Short mmCIF file of C-alpha atoms in Angstrom, two decimals:
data_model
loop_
_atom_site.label_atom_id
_atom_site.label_comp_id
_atom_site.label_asym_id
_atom_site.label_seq_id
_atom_site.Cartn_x
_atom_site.Cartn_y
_atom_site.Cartn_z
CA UNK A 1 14.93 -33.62 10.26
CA UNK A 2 13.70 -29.92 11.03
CA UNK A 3 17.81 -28.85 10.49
CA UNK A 4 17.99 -30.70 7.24
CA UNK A 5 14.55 -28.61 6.33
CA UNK A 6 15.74 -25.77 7.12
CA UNK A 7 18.91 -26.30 5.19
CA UNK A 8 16.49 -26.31 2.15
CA UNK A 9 15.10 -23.81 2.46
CA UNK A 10 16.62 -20.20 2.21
CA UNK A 11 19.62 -18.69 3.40
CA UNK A 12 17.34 -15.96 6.00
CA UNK A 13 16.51 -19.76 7.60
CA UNK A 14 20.31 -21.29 7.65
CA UNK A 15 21.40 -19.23 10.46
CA UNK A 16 18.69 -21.26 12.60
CA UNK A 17 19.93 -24.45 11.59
CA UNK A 18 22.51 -24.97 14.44
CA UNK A 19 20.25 -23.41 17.39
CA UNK A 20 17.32 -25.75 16.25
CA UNK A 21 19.76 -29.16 16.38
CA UNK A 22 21.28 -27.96 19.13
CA UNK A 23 17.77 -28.09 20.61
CA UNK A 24 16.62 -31.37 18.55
CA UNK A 25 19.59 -32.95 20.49
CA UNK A 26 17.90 -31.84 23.85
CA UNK A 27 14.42 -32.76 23.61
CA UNK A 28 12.12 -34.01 26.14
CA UNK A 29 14.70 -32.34 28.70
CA UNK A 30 13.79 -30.06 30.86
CA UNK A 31 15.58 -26.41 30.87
CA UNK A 32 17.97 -24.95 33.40
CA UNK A 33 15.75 -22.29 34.41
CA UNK A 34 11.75 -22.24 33.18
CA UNK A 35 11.21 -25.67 33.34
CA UNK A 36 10.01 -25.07 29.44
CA UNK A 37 10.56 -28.71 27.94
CA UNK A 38 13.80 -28.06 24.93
CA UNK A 39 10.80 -29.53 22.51
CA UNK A 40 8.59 -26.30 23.17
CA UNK A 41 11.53 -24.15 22.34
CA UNK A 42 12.84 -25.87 19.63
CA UNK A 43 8.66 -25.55 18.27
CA UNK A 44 9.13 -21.47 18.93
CA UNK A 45 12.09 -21.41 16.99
CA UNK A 46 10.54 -23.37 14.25
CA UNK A 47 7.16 -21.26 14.39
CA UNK A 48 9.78 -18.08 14.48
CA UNK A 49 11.66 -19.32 11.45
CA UNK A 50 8.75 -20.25 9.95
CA UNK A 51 7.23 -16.50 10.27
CA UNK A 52 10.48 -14.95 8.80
CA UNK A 53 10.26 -17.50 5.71
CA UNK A 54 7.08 -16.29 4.87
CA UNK A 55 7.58 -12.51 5.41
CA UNK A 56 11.07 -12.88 3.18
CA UNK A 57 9.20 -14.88 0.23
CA UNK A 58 6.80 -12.17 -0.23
CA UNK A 59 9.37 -9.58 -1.31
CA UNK A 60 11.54 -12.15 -3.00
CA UNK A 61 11.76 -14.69 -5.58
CA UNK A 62 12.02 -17.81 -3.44
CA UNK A 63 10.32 -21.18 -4.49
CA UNK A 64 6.88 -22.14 -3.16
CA UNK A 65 8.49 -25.59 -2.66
CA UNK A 66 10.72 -24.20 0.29
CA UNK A 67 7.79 -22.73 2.18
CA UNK A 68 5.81 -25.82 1.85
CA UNK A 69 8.72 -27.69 3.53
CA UNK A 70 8.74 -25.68 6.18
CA UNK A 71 5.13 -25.95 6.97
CA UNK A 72 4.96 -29.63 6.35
CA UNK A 73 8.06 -29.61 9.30
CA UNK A 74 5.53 -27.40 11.40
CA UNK A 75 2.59 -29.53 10.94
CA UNK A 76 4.62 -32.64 12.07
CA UNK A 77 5.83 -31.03 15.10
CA UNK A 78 2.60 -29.55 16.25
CA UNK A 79 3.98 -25.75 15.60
CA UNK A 80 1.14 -23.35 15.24
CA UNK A 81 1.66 -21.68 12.01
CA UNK A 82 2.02 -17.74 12.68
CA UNK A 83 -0.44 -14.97 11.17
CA UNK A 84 1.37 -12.89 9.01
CA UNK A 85 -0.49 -9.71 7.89
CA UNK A 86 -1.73 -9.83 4.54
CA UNK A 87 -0.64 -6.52 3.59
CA UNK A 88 2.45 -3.74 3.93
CA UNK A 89 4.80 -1.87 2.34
CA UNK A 90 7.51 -4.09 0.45
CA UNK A 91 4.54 -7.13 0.38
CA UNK A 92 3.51 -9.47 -2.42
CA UNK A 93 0.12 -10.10 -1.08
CA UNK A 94 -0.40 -13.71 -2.91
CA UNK A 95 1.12 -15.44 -5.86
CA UNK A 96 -1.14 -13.42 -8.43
CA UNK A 97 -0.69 -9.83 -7.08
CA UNK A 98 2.64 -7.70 -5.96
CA UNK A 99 2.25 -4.69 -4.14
CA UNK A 100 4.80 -2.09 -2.62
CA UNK A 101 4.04 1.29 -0.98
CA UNK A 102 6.84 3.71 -1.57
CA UNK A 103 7.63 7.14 0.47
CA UNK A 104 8.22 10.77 -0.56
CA UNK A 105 10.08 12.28 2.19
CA UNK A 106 9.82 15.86 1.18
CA UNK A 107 5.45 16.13 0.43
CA UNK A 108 5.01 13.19 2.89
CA UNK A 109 3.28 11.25 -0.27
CA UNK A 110 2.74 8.02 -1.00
CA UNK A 111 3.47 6.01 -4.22
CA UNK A 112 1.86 2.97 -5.04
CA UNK A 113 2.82 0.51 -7.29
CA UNK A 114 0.64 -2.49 -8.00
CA UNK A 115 1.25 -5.63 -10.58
CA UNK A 116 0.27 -8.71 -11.52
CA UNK A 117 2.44 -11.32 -10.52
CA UNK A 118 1.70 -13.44 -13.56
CA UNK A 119 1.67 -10.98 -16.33
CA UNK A 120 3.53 -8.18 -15.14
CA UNK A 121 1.15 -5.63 -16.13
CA UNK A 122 1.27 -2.93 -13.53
CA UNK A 123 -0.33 0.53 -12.29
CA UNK A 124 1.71 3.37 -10.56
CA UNK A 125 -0.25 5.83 -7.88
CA UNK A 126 0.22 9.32 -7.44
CA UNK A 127 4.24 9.12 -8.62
CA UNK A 128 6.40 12.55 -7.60
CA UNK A 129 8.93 13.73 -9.75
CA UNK A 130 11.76 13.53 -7.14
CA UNK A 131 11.26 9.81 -6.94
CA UNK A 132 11.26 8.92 -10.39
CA UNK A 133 14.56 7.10 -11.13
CA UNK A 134 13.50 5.26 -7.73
CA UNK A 135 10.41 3.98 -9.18
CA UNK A 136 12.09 3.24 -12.32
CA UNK A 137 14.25 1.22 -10.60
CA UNK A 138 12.17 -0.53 -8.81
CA UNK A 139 9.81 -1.07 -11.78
CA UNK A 140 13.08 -2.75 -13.66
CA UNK A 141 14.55 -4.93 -11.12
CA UNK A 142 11.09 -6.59 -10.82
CA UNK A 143 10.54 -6.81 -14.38
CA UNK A 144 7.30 -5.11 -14.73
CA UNK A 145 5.70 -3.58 -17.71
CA UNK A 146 4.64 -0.46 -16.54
CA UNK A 147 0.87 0.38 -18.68
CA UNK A 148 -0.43 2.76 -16.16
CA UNK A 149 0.52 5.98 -14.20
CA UNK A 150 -2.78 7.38 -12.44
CA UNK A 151 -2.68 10.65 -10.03
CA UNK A 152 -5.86 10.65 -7.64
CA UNK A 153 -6.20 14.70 -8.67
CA UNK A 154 -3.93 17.09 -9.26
CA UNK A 155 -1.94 17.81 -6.47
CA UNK A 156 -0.85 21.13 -5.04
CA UNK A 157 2.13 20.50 -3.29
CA UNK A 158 3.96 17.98 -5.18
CA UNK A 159 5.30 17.37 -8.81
CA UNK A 160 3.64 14.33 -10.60
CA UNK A 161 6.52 12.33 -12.45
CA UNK A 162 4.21 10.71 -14.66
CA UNK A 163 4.86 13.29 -17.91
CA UNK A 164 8.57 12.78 -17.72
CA UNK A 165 8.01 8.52 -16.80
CA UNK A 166 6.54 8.70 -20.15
CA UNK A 167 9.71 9.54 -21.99
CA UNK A 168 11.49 7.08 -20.46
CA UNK A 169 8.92 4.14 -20.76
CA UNK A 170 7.69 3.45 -23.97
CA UNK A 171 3.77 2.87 -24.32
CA UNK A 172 3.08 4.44 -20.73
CA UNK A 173 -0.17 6.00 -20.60
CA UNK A 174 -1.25 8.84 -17.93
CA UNK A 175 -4.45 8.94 -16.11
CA UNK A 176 -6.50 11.46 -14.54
CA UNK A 177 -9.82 12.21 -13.88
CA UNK A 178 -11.69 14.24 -16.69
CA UNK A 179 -13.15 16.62 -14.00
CA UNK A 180 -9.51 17.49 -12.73
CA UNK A 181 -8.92 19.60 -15.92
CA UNK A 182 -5.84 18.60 -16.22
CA UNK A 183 -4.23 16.81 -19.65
CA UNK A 184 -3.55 13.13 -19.67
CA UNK A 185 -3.92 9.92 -21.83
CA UNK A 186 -6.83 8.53 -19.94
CA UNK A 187 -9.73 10.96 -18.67
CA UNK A 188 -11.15 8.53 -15.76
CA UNK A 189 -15.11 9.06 -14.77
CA UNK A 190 -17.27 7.15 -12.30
CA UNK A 191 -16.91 3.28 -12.84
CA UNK A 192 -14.08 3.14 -15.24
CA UNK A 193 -11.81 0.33 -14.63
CA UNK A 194 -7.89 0.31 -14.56
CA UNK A 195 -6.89 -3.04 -15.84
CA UNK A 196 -3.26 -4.50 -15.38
CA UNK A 197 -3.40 -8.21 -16.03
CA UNK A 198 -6.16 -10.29 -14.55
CA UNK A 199 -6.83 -7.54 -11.78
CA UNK A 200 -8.29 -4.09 -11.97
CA UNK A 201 -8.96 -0.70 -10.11
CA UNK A 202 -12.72 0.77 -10.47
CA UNK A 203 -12.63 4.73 -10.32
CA UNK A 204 -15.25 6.20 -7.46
CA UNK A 205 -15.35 10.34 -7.44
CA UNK A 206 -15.09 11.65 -4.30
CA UNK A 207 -14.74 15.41 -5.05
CA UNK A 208 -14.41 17.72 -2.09
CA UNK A 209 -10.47 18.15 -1.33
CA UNK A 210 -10.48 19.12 -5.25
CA UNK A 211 -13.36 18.78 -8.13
CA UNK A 212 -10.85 15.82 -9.51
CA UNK A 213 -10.88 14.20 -6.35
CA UNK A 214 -11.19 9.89 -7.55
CA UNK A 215 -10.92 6.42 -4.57
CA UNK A 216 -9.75 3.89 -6.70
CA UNK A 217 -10.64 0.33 -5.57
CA UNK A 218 -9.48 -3.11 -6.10
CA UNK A 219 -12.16 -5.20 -8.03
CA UNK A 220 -12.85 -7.52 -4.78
CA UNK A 221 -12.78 -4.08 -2.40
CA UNK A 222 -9.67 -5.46 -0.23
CA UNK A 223 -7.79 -2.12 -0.69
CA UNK A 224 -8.37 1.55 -1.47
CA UNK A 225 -6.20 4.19 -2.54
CA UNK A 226 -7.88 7.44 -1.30
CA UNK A 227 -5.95 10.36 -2.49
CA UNK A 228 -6.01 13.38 -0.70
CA UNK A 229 -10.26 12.80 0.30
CA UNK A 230 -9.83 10.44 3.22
CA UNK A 231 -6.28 10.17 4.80
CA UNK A 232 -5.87 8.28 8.14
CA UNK A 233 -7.69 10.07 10.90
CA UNK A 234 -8.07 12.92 8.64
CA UNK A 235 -9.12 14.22 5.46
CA UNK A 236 -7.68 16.28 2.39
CA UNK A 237 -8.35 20.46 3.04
CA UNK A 238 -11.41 22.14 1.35
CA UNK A 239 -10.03 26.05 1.48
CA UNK A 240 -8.26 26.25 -2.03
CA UNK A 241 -8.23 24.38 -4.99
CA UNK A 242 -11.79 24.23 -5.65
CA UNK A 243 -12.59 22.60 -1.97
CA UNK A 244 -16.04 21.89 -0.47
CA UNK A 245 -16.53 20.35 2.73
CA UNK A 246 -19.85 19.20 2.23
CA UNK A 247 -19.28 17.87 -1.05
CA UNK A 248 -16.25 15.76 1.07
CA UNK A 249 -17.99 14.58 3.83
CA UNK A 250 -20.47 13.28 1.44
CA UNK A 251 -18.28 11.99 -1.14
CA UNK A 252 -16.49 9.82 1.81
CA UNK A 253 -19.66 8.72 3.86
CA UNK A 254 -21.11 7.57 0.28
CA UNK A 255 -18.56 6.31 -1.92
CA UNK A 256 -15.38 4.63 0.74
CA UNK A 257 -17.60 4.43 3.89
CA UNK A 258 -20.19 2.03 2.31
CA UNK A 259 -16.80 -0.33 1.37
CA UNK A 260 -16.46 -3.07 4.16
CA UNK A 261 -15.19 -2.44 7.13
CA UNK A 262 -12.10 -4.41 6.55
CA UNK A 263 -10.69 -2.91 2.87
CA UNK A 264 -7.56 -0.96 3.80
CA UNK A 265 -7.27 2.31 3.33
CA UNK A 266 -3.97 3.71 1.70
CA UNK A 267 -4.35 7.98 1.39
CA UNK A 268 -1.20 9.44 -1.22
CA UNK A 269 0.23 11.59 2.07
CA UNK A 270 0.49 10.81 5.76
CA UNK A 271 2.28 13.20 8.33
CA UNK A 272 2.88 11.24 11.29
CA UNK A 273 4.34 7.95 10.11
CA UNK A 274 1.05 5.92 9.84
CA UNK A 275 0.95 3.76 6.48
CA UNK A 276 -2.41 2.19 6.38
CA UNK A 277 -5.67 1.96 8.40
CA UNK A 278 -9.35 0.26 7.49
CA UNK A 279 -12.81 1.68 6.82
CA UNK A 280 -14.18 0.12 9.86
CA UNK A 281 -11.71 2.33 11.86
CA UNK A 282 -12.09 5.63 9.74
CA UNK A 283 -16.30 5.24 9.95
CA UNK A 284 -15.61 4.84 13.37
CA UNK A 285 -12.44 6.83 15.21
CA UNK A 286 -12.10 9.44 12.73
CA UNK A 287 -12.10 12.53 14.68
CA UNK A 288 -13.40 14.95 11.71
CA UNK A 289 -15.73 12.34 10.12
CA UNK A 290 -17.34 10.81 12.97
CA UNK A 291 -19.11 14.09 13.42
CA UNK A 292 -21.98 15.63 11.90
CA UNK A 293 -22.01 17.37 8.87
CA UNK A 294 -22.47 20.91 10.23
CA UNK A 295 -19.65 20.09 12.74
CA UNK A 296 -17.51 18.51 10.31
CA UNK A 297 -18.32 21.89 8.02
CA UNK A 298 -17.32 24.38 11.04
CA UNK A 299 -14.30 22.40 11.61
CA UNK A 300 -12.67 22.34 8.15
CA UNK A 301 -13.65 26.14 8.17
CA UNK A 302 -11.30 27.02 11.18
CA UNK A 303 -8.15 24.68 10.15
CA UNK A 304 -6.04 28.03 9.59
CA UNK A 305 -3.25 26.08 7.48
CA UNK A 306 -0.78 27.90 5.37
CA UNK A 307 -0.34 27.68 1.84
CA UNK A 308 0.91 24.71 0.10
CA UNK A 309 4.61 25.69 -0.44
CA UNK A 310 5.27 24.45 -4.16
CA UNK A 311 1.56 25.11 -5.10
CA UNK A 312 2.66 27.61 -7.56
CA UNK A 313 4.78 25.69 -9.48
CA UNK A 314 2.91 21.92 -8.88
CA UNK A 315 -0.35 23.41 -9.99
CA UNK A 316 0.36 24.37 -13.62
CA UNK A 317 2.79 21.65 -13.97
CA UNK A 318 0.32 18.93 -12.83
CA UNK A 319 -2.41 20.11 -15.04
CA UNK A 320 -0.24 19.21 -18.52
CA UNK A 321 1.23 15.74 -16.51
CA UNK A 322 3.77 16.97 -14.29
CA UNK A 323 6.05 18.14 -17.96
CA UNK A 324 5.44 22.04 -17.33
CA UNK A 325 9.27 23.93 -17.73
CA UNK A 326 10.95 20.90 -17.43
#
């Protein structure tokens, strides 16, 4: 029964088929070595199989119908179905929104892309210029209608691509906030929403890194995109650019510290290979934050880091959408 299921299923789950009869055929005998009865394994391989299914379905277009075959064959067999983590890179999160977090090698940014699974409405996060026909591609193969490209501020040491993703995407619009001073199709301000189907992301300022500094948050607070205000164990620089430390550490203590303590936190760069972390962990193991704010000030005062190199050139390009001289 559980190698006919698996059959069914997907072909990730057809190179299990044989070890699980195999193991079908042995059961209620003991092993050679553990004295592990061959049902317990043959459960492990099941829950294990059953793991994989899910994690492949999420980033794929296979039917509901197989995964509820497989879990029906866990139930009868007494297999613990395993937790799977709601959210990464690559993940369709449920059946009504698709997420994927994409990598710029070069700035150490992250892109986010964001859709609804029903409508195919989606939103695009701090896109970089060298990534475009990547995103493009991406965008296409999962048949998305793109309405949405939104920069959390203007960024110093990357190129936005979402001035030249409008000439290749008809009825695009750019977004920005109106206190960046930069040019785009949508000037964002406290509150505003970004819809894309039946979901939306609700615009929070948090100047400090830059004046045009904006969090934006899913509508039931599961997930935040931070910018460049609150990365993971650290926080966007205040010495250029219009920065203010206090303004920061009061911009993140007020507007993504009073979020819960389990919305995920997703910051457009990270510089030692982390992807994601949670507000409960920043409010509490962040090593500049968790300080005071005269400490935090004196620290973000002595950070001695060099110059952005591309600043010249991102700066005035970003402020007309990323289309300057090119």
């Amino acid at each position: 029964m559980t190698g006919y299921l698996l059959r069914q299923s997907t072909p990730l789950l057809f190179r299990m088929q044989a070890t699980v009869s195999t193991l079908e055929r042995l059961w209620g005998k003991r092993t050679m070595c553990s004295g592990i009865t061959a049902m317990a394994v043959a459960r492990r391989c099941l829950s294990t199989a059953l793991c994989r299914h899910r994690r492949h379905t999420e980033s794929s277009r296979v039917s509901e119908a197989g995964r509820e075959r497989l879990c029906s064959a866990a139930r009868a067999h007494n297999v613990p179905l395993a937790k799977v983590r709601a959210y990464s890179s690559g993940t369709r999160l449920n059946g009504e929104l698709l997420f994927r977090q994409l990598f710029e090698s070069e700035s150490s940014t992250y892109t986010y892309l964001l859709a609804d699974a029903v409508t195919k409405d989606a939103v695009l996060i701090d896109p970089v210029l060298e990534t475009i026909d990547r995103d493009l591609k991406l965008i296409g193969e999962l048949g998305l209608q793109l309405r949405v490209a939104v920069n959390t501020h203007c960024h110093a040491d990357h190129i936005t691509s979402t001035g030249l993703m409008k000439t290749r995407l008809a009825g695009l619009k750019s977004a920005i906030s109106k206190l960046s001073g930069a040019t785009a199709d949508i000037l964002l301000s406290e509150g505003d929403r970004i819809t894309f189907g039946k979901h939306h992301l609700t615009v929070r300022e948090t100047p400090g890194h830059t004046d045009g500094c904006v969090t934006l948050v899913m509508k039931d607070q599961s997930m935040a995109f931070t910018g460049d205000a609150l990365l993971i164990r650290g926080c966007g620089r205040t010495d250029f650019q219009q920065g203010c430390s206090k303004l920061l550490y009061n911009s993140i203590h007020k507007k993504i510290f009073t979020l819960p303590d389990n919305c995920l936190i997703y910051p457009a760069h990270d510089y030692q290979g982390q992807t994601v972390s949670t507000v409960g962990e920043e409010r509490t193991l962040n090593p500049r934050l968790t300080k005071s704010l005269e400490d935090f000030v004196t620290i973000m005062n002595n950070l001695n880091l060099p110059k952005p190199s591309k600043i010249d050139i991102s700066l005035p390009a970003n402020l007309v959408c990323g289309v300057h001289q090119i």
